[in-house]
Tab-separated table of C-alpha atoms and ligand atoms in Angstrom:
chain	number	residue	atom	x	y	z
D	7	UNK	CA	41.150	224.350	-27.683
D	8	UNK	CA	44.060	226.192	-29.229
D	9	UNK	CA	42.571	228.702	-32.145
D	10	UNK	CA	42.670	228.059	-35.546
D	11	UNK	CA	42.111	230.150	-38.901
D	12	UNK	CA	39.576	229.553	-41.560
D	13	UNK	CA	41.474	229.062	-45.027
D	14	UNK	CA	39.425	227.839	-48.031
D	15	UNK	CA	39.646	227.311	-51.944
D	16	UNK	CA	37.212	227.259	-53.894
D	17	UNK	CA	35.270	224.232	-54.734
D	18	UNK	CA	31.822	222.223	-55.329
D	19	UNK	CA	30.702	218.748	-54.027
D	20	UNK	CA	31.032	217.343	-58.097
D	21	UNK	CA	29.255	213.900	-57.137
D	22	UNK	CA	27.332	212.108	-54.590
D	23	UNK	CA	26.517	208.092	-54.405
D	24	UNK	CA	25.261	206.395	-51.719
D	25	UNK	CA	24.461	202.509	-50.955
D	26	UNK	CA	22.329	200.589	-48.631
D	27	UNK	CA	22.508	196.769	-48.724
D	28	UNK	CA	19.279	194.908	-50.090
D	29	UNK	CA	18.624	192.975	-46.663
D	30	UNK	CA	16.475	194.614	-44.207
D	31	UNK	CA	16.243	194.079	-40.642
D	32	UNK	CA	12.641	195.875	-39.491
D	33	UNK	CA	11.858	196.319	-35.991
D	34	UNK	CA	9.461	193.892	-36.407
D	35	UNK	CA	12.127	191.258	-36.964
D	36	UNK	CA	13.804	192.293	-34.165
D	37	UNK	CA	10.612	191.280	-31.748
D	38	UNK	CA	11.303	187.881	-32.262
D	39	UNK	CA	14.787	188.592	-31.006
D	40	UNK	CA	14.957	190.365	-28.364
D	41	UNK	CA	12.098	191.883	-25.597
D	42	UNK	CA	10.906	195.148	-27.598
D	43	UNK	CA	8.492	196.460	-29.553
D	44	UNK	CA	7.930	198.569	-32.677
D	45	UNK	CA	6.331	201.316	-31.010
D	46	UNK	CA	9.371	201.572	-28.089
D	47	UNK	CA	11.795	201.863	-30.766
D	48	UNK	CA	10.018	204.608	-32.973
D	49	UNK	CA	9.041	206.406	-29.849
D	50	UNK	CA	12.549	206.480	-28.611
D	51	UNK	CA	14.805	206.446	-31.084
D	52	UNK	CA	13.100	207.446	-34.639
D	53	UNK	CA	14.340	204.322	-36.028
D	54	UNK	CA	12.344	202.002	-38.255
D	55	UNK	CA	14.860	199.577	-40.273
D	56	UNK	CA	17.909	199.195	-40.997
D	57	UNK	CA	20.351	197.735	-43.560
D	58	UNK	CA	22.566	194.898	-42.935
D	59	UNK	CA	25.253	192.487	-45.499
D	60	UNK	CA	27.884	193.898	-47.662
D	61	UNK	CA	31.164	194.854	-46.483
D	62	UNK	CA	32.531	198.015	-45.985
D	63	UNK	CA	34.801	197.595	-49.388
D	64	UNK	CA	31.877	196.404	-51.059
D	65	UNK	CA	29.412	199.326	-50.039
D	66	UNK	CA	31.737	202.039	-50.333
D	67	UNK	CA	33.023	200.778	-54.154
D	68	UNK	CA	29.390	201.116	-54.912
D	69	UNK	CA	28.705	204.359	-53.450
D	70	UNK	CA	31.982	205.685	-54.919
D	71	UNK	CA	31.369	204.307	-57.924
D	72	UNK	CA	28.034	206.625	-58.179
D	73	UNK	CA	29.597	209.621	-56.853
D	74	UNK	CA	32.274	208.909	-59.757
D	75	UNK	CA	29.552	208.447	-62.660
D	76	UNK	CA	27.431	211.303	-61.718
D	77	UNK	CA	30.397	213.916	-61.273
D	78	UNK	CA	31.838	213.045	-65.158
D	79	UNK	CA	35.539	212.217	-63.673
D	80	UNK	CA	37.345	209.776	-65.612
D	81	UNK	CA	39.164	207.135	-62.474
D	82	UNK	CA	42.752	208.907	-63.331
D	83	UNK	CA	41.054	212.373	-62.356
D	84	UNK	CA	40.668	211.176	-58.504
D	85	UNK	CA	43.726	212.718	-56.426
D	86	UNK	CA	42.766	211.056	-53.362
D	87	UNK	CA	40.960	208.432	-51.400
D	88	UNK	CA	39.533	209.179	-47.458
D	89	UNK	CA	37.675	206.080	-46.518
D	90	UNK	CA	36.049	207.187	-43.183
D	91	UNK	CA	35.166	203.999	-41.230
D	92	UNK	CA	34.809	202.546	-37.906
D	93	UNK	CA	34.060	198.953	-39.190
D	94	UNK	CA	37.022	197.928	-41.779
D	95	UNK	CA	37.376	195.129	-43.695
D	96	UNK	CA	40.553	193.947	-41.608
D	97	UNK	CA	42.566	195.190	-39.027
D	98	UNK	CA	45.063	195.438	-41.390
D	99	UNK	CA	45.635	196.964	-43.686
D	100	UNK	CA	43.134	199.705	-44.505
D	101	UNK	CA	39.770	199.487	-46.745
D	102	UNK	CA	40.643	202.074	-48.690
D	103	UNK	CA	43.389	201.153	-50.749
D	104	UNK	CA	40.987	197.641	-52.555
D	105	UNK	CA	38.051	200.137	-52.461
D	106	UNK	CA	40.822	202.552	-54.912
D	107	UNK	CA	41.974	199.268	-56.729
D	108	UNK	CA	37.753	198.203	-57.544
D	109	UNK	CA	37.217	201.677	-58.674
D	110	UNK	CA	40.883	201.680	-61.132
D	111	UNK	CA	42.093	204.769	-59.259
D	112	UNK	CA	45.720	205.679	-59.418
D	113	UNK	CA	46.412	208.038	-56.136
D	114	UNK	CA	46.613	207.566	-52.127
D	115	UNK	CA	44.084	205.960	-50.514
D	116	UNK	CA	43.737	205.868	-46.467
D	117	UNK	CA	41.678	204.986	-43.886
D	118	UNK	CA	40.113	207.878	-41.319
D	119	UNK	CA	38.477	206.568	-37.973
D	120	UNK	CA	36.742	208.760	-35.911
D	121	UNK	CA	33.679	206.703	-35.196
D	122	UNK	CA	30.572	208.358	-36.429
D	123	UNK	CA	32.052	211.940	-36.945
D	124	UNK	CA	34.843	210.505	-39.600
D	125	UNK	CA	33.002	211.225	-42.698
D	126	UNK	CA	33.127	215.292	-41.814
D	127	UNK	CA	36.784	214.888	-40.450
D	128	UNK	CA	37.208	213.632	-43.803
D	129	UNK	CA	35.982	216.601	-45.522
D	130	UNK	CA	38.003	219.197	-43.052
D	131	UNK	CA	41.598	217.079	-44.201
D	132	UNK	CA	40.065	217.343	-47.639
D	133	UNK	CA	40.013	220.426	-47.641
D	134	UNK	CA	43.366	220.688	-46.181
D	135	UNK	CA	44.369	218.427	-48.940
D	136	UNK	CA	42.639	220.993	-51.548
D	137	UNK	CA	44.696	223.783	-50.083
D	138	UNK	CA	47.945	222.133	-51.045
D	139	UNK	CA	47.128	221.649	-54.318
D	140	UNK	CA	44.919	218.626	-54.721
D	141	UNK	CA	41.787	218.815	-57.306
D	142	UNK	CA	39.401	215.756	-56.817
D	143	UNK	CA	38.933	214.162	-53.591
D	144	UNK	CA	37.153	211.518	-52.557
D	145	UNK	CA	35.473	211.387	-48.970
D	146	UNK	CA	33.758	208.059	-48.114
D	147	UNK	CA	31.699	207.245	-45.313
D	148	UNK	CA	31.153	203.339	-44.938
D	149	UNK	CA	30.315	201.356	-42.299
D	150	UNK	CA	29.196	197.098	-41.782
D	151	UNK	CA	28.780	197.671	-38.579
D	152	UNK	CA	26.448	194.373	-38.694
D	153	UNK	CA	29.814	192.644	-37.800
D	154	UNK	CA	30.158	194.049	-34.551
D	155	UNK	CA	26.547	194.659	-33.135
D	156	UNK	CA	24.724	192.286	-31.395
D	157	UNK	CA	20.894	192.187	-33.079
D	158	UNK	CA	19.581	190.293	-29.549
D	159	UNK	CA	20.703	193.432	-27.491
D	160	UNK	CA	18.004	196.090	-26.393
D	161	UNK	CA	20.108	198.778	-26.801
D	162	UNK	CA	22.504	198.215	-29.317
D	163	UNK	CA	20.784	196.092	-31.880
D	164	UNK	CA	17.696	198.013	-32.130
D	165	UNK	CA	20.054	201.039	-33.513
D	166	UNK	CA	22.818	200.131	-35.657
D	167	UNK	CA	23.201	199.174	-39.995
D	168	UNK	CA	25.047	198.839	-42.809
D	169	UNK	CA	25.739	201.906	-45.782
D	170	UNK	CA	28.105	203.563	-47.884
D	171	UNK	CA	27.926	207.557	-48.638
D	172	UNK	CA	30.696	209.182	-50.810
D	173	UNK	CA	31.397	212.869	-52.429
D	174	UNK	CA	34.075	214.391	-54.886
D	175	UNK	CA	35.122	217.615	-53.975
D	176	UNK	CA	36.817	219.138	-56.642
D	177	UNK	CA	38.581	222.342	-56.345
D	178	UNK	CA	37.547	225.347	-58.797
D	179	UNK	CA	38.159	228.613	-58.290
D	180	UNK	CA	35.379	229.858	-60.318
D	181	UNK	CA	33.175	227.881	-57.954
D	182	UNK	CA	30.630	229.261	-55.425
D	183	UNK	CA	31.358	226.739	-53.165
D	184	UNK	CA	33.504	227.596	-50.303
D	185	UNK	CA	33.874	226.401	-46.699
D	186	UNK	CA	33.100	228.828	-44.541
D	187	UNK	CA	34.173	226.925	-40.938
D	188	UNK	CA	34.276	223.719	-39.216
D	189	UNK	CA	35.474	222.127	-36.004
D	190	UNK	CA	36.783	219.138	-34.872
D	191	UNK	CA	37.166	217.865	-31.153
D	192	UNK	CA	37.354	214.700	-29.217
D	193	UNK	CA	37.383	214.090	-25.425
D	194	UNK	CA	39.117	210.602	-24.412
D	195	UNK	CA	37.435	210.465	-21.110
D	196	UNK	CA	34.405	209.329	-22.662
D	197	UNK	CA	35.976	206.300	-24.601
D	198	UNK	CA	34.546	203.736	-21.998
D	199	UNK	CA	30.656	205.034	-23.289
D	200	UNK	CA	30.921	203.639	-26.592
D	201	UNK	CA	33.661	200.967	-27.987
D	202	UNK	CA	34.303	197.699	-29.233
D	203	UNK	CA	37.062	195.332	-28.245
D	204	UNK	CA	38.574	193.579	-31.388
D	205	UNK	CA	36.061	190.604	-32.286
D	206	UNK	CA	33.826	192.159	-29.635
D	207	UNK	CA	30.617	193.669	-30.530
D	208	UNK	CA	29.294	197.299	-29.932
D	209	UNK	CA	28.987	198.292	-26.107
D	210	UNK	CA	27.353	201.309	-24.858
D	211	UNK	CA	26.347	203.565	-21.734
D	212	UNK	CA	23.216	204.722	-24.101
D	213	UNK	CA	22.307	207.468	-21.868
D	214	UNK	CA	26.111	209.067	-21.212
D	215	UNK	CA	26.123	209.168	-25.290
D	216	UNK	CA	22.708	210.866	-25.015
D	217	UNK	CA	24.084	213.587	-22.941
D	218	UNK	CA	27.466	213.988	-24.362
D	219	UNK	CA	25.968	214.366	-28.237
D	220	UNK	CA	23.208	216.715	-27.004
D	221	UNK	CA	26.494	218.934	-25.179
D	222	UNK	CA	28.982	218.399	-28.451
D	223	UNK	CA	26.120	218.909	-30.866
D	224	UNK	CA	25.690	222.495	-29.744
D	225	UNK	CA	29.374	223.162	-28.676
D	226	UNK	CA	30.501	222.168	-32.486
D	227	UNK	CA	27.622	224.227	-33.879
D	228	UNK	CA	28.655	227.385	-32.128
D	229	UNK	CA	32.413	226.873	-33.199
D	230	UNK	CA	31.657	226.487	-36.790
D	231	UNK	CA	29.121	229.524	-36.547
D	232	UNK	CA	31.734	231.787	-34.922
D	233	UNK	CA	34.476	230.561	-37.591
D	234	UNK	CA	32.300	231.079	-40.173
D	235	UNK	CA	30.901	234.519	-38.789
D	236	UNK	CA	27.408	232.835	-39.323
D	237	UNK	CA	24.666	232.459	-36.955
D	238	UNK	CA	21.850	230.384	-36.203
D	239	UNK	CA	19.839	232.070	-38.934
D	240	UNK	CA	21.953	231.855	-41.708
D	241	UNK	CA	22.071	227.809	-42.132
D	242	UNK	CA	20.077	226.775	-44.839
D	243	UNK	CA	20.128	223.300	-44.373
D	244	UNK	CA	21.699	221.213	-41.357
D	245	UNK	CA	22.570	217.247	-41.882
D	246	UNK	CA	23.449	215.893	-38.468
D	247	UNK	CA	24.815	212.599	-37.799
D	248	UNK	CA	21.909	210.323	-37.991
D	249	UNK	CA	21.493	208.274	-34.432
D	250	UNK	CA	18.487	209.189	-32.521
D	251	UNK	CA	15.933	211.914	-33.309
D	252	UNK	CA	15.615	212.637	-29.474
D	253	UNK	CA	19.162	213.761	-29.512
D	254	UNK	CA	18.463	216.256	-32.658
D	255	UNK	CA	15.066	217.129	-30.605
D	256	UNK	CA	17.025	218.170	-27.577
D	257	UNK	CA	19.979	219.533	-29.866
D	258	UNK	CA	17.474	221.656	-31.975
D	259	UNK	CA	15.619	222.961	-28.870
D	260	UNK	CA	18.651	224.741	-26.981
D	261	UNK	CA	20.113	225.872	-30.582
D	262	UNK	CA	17.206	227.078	-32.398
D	263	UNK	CA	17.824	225.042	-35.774
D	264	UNK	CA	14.010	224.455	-37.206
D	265	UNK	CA	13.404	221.041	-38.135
D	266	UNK	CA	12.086	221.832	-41.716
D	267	UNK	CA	15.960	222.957	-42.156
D	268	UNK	CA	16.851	219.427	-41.031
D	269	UNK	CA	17.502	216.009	-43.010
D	270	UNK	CA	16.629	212.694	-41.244
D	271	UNK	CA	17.090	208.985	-43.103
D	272	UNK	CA	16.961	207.806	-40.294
D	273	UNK	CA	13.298	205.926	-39.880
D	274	UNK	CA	14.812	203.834	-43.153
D	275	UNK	CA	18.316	203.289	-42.304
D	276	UNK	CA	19.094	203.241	-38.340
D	277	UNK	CA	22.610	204.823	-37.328
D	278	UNK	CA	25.245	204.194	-39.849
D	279	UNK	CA	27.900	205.669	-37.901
D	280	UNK	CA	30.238	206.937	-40.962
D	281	UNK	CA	27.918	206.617	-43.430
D	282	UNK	CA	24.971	208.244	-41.878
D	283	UNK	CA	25.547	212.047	-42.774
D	284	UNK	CA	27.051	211.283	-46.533
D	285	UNK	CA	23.659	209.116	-47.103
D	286	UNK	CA	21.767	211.967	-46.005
D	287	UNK	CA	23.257	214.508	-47.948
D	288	UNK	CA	22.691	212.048	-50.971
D	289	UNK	CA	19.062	212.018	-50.109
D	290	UNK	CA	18.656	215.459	-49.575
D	291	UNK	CA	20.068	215.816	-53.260
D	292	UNK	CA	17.247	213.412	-54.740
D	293	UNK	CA	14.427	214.976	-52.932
D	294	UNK	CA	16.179	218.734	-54.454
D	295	UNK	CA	16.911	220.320	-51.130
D	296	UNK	CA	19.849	222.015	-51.815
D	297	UNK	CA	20.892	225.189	-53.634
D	298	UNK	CA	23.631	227.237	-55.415
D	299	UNK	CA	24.504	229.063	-52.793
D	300	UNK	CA	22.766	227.521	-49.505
D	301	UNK	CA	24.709	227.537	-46.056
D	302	UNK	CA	24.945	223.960	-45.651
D	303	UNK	CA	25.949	222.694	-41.907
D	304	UNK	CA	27.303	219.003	-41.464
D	305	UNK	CA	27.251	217.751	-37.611
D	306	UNK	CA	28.848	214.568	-36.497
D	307	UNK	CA	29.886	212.971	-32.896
D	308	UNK	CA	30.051	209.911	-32.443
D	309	UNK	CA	32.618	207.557	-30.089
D	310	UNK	CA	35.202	208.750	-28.836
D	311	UNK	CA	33.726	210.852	-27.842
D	312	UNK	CA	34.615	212.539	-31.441
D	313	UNK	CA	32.636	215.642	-32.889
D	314	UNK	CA	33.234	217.498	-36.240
D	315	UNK	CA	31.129	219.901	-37.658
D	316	UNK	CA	31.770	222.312	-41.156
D	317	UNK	CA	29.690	224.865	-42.900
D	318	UNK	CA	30.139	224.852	-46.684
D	319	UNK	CA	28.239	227.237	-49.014
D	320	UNK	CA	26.638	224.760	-51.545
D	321	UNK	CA	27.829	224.423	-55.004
D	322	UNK	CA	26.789	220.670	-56.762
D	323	UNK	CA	27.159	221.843	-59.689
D	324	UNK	CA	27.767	218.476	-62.024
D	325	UNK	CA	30.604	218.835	-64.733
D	326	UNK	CA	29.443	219.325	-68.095
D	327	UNK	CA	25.672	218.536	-66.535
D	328	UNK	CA	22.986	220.147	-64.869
D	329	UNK	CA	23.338	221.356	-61.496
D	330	UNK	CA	22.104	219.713	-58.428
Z	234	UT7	O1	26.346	207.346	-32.779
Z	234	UT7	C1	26.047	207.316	-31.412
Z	234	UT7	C2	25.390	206.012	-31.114
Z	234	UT7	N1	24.716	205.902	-29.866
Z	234	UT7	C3	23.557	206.526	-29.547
Z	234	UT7	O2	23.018	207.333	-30.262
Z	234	UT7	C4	22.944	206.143	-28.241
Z	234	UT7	C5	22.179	207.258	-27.582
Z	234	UT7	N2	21.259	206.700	-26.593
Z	234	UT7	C6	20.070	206.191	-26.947
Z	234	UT7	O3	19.709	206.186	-28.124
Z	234	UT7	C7	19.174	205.659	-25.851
Z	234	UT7	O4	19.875	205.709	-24.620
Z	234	UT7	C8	18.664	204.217	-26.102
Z	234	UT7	C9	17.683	204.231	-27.262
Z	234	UT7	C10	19.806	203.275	-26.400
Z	234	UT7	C11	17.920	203.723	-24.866
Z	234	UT7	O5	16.868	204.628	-24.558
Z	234	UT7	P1	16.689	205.136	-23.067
Z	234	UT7	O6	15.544	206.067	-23.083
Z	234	UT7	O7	17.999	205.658	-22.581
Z	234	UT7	O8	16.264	203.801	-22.354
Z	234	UT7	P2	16.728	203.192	-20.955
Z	234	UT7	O9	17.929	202.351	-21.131
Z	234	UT7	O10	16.757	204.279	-19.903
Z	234	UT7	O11	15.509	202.273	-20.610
Z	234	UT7	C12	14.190	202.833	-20.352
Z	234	UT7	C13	13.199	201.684	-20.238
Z	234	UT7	C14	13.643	200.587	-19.309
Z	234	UT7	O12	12.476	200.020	-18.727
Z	234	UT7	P3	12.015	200.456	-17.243
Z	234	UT7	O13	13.168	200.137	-16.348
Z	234	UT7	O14	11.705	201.923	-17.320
Z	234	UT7	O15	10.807	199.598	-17.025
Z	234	UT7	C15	14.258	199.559	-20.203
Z	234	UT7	O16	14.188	198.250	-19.699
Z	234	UT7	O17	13.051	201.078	-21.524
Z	234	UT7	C16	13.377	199.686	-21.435
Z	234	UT7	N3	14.084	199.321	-22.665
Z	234	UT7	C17	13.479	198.825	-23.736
Z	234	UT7	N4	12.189	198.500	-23.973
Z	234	UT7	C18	11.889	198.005	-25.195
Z	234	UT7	C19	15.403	199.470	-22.935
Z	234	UT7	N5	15.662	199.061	-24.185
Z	234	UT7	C20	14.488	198.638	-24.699
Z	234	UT7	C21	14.106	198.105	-25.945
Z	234	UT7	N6	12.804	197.807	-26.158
Z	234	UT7	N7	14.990	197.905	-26.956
């Protein structure tokens, strides 16, 4: 991979929303549908539930919509949409620009699809974004990927949901926050592992994906760390891509991360491609996990085979509010 620089303004994560639809499919639901059990999903997957309705427009206007309320920006302030999807309202055209018309934004809006990693390939062209001059982004993550997964199949419809996840970043010199390195790869070889035709539904060679996210996991990791000159010990607080705690098991055991550093959703909301690591940084904001100052580490992979990883050091501080 050809080498690339670090290059960073200053900035703070100014609001986080998330959304989950109301309906709930448990695994006990999904008994009746298909030949499994509660215990074989827990055991192998870490999944207990999982959202489904809404579209992606829908969730992500929501989630936006909170990220927008609890940063203080007035609609005019937002310089940019990145709606990070693999499940889009329509083929065409994109998601993003309705979700910018619901919210009453005036500024670019696109759509970013790199399956599962796109929400953190969001924030790296963001950032990019930043260093040309923008001031508030937004960077969704938003996924109905009820539409194309097939809730009868063992081992697609035990995983997948529906969510929304969204963050302003908004550039500030004075802030702490800073990123410190990230990565981004993808390997086309492996497209045949994980993909859906158009009006297909979700197919998948579960255990290549196993293997492959175990490998990228660790490969992104160590190519953040090294841009960031960070190691192992210096993360504060790691939010992976949320699709099977096995894979973070076997991740975590070959590079060292301690699971009390770790957030997991995903017992209550199943893989929400996109979504999944924006939702989890929202939780890990209500349950207070996150300080001025923290190394914060954000690992995706996803299909693709996609991976994108980025170290930030944590500022949430809220305008005019409270910090995070
Ligand atoms: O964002 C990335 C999204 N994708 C992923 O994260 C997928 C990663 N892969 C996985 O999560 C796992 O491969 C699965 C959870 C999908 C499957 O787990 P596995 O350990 O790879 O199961 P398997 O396909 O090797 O099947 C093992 C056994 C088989 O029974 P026998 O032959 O050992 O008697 C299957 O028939 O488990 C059985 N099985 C099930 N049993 C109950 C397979 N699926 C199910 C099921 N419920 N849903």
């Amino acid at each position: 991979m050809p080498a690339h620089a670090n290059s960073s303004v200053g900035f703070r994560f100014a609001g986080v929303g998330a959304a989950l639809p109301e309906k709930i499919i448990t695994n006990g639901d999904l008994t009746v549908a298909m030949d499994t059990t509660d215990e074989w999903i827990r055991d192998r997957t870490g999944i207990g539930a999982r959202h489904v309705g809404g579209s992606t427009s829908e969730l992500s206007t929501l989630a936006a919509r909170e990220a927008l309320e609890r940063s203080g920006l007035a609609p005019g302030d937002i310089g940019q949409v990145i709606l990070a999807t693999t499940s889009p309202d329509f083929i065409c055209p994109g998601t993003a620009p309705a979700v910018a018309h619901a919210l009453g934004l005036d500024c670019g809006a696109f759509d970013l699809q790199a399956a599962c990693s796109g929400w953190v390939y969001g924030l790296v062209v963001a950032n990019g974004l930043m260093l040309q001059g923008l001031v508030n982004i937004l960077v969704i993550g938003a996924e109905s990927l009820d539409r194309i997964t097939d809730y009868t199949a063992r081992d697609t419809g035990i995983l997948f949901g529906n969510g929304a996840g969204a963050a302003i970043i908004t550039q500030d010199p004075s802030a702490k926050g800073q990123v410190l390195g990230w990565d981004l790869g993808a390997n086309g070889a492996h497209v045949g592992i994980l993909y859906s035709e158009h009006d297909g539904v979700l197919q998948m060679d579960g255990k290549e994906v196993f293997r492959q996210a175990v490998t990228v996991m660790q490969r992104s990791t160590h190519a953040s760390l090294a841009m960031a000159g960070l190691t192992i010990d210096d993360i504060d607080l790691v939010i992976p891509h949320q699709a099977n705690t096995r894979i973070v098991d076997a991740a975590w055991k070959k590079l060292g991360f301690s699971h009390d550093k770790t957030v997991m959703i995903l017992d209550r909301t199943g893989n929400t491609s996109a979504a999944s690591i924006p939702l989890a940084l929202a939780d890990a904001l209500a349950d207070n996990r996150l300080r001025p100052g923290d190394n914060v580490l954000f690992l995706g992979f996803g299909a693709g085979m996609t991976w994108a990883s980025m170290i930030v050091r944590w500022d949430g501080t809220l305008i005019g509010t409270a910090a995070w």
